[in-house]
PDB file of C-alpha atoms in Angstrom:
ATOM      1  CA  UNK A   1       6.596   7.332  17.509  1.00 69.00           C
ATOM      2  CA  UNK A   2       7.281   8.907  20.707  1.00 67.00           C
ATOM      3  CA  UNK A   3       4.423   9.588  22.821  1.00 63.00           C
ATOM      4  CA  UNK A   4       4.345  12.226  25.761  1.00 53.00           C
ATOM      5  CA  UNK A   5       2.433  11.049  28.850  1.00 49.00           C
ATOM      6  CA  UNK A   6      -1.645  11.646  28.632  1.00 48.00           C
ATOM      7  CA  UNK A   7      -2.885  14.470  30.344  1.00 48.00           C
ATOM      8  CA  UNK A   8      -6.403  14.163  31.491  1.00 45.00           C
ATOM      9  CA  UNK A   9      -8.828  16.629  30.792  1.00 46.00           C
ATOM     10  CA  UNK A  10     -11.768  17.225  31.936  1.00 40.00           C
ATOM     11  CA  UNK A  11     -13.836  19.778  30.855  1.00 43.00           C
ATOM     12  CA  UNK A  12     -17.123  19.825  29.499  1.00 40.00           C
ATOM     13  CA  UNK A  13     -16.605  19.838  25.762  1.00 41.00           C
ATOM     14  CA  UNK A  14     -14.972  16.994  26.203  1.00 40.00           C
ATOM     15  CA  UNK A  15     -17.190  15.149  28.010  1.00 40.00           C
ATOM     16  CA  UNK A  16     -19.821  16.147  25.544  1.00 44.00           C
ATOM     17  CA  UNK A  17     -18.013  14.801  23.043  1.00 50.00           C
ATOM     18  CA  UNK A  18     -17.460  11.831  24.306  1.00 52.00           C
ATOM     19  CA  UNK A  19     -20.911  11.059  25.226  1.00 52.00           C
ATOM     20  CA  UNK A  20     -21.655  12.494  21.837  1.00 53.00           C
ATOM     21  CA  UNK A  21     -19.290   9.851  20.274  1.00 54.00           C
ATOM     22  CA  UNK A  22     -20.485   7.093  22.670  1.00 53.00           C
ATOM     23  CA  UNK A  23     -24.480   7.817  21.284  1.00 52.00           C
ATOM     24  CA  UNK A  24     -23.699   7.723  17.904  1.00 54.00           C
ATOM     25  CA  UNK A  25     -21.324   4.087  18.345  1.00 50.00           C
ATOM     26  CA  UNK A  26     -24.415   2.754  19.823  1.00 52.00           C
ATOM     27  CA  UNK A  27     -26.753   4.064  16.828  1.00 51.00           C
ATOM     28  CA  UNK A  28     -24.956   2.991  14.885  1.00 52.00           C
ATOM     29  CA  UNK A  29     -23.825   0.174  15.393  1.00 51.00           C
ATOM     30  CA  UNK A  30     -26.670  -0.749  17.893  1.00 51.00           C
ATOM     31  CA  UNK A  31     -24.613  -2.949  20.407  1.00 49.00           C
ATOM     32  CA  UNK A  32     -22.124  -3.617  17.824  1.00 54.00           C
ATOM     33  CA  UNK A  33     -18.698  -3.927  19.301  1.00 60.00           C
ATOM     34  CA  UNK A  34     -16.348  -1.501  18.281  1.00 74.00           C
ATOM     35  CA  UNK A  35     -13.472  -1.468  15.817  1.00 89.00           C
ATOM     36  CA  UNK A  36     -10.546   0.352  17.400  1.00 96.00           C
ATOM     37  CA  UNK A  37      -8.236   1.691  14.488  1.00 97.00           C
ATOM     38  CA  UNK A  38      -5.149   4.115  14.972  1.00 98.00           C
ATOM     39  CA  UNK A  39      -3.495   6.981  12.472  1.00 98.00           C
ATOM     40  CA  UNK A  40      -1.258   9.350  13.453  1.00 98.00           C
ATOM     41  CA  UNK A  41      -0.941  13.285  11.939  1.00 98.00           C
ATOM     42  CA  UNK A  42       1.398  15.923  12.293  1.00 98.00           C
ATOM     43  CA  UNK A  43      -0.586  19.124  11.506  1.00 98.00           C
ATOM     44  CA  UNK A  44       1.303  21.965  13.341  1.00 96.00           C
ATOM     45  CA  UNK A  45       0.724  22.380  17.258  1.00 96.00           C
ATOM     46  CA  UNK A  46      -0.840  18.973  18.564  1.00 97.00           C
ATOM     47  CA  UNK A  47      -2.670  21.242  21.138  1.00 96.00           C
ATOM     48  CA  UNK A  48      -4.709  22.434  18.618  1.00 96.00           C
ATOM     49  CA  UNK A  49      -4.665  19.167  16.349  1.00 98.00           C
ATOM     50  CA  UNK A  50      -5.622  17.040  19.433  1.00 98.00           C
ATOM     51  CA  UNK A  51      -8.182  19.305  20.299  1.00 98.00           C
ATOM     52  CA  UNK A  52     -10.439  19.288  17.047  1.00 98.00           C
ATOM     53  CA  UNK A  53      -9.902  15.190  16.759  1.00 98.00           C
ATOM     54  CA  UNK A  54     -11.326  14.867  20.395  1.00 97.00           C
ATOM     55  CA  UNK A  55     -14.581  16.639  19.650  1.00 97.00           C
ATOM     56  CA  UNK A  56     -14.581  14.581  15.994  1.00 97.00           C
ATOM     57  CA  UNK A  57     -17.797  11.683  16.915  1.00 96.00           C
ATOM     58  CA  UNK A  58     -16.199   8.157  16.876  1.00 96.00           C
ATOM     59  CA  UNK A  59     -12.599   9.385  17.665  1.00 97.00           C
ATOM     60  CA  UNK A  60     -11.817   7.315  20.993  1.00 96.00           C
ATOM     61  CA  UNK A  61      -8.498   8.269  22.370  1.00 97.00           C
ATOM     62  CA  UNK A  62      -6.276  10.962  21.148  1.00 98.00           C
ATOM     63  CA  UNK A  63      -2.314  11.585  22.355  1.00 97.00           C
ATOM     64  CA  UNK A  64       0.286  13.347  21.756  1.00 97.00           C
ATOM     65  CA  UNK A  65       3.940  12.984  21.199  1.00 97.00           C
ATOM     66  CA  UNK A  66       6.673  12.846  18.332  1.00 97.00           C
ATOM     67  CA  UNK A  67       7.393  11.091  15.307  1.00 97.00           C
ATOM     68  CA  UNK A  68       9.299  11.350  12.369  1.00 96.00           C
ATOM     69  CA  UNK A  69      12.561  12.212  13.574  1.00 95.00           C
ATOM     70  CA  UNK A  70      15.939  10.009  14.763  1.00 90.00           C
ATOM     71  CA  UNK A  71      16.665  11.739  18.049  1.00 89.00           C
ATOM     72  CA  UNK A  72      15.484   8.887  20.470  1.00 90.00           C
ATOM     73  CA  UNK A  73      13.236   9.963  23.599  1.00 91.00           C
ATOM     74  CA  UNK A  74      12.955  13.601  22.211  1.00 94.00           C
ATOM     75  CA  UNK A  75      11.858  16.178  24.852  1.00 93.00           C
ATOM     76  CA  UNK A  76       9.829  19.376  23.790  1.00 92.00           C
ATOM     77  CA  UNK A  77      12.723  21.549  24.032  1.00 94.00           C
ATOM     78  CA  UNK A  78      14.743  19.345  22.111  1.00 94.00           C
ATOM     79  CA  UNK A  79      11.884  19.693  18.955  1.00 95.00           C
ATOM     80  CA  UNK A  80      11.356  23.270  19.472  1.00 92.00           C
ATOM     81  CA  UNK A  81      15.244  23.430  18.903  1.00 91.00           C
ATOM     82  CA  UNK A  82      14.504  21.952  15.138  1.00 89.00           C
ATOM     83  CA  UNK A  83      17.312  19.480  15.113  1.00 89.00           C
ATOM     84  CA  UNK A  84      15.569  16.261  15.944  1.00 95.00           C
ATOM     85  CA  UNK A  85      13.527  15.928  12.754  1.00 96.00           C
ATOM     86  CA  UNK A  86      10.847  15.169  14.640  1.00 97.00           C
ATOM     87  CA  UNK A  87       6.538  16.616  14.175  1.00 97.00           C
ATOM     88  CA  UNK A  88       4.291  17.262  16.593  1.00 97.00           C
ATOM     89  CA  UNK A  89       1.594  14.639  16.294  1.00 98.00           C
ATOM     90  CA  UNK A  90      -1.738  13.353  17.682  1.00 98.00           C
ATOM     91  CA  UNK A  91      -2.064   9.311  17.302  1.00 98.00           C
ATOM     92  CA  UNK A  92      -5.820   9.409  16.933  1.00 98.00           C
ATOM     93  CA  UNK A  93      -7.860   6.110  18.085  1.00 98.00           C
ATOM     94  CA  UNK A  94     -11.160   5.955  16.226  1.00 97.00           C
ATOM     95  CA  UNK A  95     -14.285   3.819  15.802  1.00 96.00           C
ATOM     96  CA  UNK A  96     -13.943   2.692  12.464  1.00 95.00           C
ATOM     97  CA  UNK A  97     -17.515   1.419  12.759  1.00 94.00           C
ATOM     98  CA  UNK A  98     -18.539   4.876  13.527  1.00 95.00           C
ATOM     99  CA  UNK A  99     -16.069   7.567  11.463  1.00 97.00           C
ATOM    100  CA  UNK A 100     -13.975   5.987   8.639  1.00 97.00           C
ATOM    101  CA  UNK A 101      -9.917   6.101   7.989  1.00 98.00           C
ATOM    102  CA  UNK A 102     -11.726   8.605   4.904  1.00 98.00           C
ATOM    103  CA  UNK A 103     -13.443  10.472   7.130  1.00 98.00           C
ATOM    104  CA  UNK A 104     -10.529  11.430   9.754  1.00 98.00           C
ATOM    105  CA  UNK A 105      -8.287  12.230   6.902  1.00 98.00           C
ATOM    106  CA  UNK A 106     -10.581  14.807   5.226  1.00 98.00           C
ATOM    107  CA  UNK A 107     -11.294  16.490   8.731  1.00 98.00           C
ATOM    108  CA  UNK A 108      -7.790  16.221   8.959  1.00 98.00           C
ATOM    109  CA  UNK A 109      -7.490  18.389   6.013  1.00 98.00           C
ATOM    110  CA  UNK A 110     -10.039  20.591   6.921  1.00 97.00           C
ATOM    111  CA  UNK A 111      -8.197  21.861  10.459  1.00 97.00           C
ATOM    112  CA  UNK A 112      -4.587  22.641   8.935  1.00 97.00           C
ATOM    113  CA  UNK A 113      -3.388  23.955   6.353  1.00 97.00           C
ATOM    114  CA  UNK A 114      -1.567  20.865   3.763  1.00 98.00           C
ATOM    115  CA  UNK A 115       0.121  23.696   1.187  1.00 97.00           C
ATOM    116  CA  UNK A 116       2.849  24.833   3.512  1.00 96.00           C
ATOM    117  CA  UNK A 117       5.787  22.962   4.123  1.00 95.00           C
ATOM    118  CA  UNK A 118       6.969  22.999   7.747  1.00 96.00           C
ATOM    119  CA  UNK A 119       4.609  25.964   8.461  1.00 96.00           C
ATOM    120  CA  UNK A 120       1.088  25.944  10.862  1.00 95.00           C
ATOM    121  CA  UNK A 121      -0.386  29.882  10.697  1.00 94.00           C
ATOM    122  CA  UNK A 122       2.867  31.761  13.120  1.00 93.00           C
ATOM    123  CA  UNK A 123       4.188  28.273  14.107  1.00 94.00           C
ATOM    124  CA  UNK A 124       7.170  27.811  12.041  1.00 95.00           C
ATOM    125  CA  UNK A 125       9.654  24.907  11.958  1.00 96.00           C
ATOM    126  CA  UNK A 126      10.025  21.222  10.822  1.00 95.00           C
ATOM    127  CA  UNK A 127       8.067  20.106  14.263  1.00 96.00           C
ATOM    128  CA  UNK A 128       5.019  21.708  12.280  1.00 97.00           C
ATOM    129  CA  UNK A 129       4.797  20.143   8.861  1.00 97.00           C
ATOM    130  CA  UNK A 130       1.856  18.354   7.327  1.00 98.00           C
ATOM    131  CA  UNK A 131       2.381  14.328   8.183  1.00 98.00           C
ATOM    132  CA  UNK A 132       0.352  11.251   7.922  1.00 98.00           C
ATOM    133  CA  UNK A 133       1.901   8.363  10.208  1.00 98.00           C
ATOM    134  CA  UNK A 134      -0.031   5.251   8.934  1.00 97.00           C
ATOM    135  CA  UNK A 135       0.159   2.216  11.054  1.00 96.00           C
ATOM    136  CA  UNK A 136      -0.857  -0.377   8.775  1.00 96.00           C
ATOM    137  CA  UNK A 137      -0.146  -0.689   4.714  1.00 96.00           C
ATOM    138  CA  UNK A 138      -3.621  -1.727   4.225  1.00 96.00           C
ATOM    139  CA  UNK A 139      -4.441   2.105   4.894  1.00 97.00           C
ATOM    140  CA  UNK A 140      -2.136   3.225   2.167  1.00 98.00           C
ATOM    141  CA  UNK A 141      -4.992   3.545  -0.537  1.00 98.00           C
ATOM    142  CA  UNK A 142      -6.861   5.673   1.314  1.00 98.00           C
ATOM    143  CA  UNK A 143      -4.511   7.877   2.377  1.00 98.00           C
ATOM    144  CA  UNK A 144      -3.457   8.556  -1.244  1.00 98.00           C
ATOM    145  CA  UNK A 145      -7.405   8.581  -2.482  1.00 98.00           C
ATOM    146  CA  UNK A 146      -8.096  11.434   0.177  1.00 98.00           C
ATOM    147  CA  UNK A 147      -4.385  13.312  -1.114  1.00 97.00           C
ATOM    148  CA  UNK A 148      -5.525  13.033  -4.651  1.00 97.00           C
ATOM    149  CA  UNK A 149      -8.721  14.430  -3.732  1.00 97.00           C
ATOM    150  CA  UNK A 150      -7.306  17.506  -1.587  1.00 98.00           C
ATOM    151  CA  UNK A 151      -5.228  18.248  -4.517  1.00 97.00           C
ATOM    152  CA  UNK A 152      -7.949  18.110  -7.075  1.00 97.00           C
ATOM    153  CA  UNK A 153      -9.492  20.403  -4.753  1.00 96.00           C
ATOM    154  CA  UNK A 154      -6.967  22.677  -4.876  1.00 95.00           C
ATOM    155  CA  UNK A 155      -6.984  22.958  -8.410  1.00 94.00           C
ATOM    156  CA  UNK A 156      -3.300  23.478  -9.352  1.00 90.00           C
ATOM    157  CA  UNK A 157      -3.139  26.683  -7.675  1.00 92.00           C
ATOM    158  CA  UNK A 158      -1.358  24.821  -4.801  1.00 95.00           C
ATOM    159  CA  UNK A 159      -0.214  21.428  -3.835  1.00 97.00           C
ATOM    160  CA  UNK A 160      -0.580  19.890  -0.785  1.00 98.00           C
ATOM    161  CA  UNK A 161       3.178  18.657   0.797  1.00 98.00           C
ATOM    162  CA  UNK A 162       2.035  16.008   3.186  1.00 98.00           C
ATOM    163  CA  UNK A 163       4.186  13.268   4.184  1.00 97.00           C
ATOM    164  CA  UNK A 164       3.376   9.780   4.271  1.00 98.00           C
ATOM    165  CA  UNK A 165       5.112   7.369   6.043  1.00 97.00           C
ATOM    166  CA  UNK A 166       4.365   3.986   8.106  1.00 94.00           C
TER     167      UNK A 166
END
């Protein structure tokens, strides 16, 4: 995984969010220390994909960067080219004590489109496929649970073409 540098931001949904995520860790949990747990998901532009996981309640830290690919150290206009075999990803920090693995995967799900291989609405290219970029094995059975499930979903009429890989 190659990560680009963060880039704060600052505006006010996201410190909503954040505050929202910070009340509901302490409901929750009420004082309960938290449980820091890491996934990363290609899902077209990680603009967009970043965006929707920071305003997701327990989500901690989102960035964004590149994974999947051989070309070491990969700059955007070497994955725009296509030839790096890299994605456009988010490595999403959550709260497993507040959201689940489950939980992020089926928003995932919800906020891009699984059914089109290497394609996110007009972005088009092998930087925008559908990946899940597990970081431990003991996450394996969930993500293929929450694939079965997205599949059943779509009833046969499509299938979803999501890659998993640790």
């Amino acid at each position: 995984l190659v990560l680009s540098p963060k880039k704060e931001k600052t505006g006010a949904s996201t410190m909503v969010s954040r505050a929202g995520a910070l009340l509901l860790a302490l409901a929750a949990g009420l004082g309960a220390s938290s449980s820091p747990r890491k996934v990363t998901l290609a899902g077209g532009c990680f603009w967009s994909v970043e965006l929707a996981f920071q305003r997701l309640p327990g989500v901690i830290d989102t960035t964004v960067g590149y994974a999947g690919g051989e070309h070491p150290n990969p700059t955007y206009n070497d994955v725009t080219k296509g030839n790096t075999g890299h994605a456009e990803v988010v490595q999403v920090t959550f709260d497993s004590l507040v959201v689940s693995l489950e939980d992020v995967l089926s928003y995932f799900f919800l906020i891009h489109d699984p059914t089109t291989p290497n394609r996110q609405g007009n972005d088009i290219g092998t930087q925008y496929r559908s990946a899940i970029y597990h970081h431990s094995e003991q996450d394996r059975p969930v993500i293929d649970k929450v694939l079965k499930e997205v599949n059943e979903k779509l009833g046969g009429k499509a299938k979803a073409v999501t890659e998993v890989k640790a």
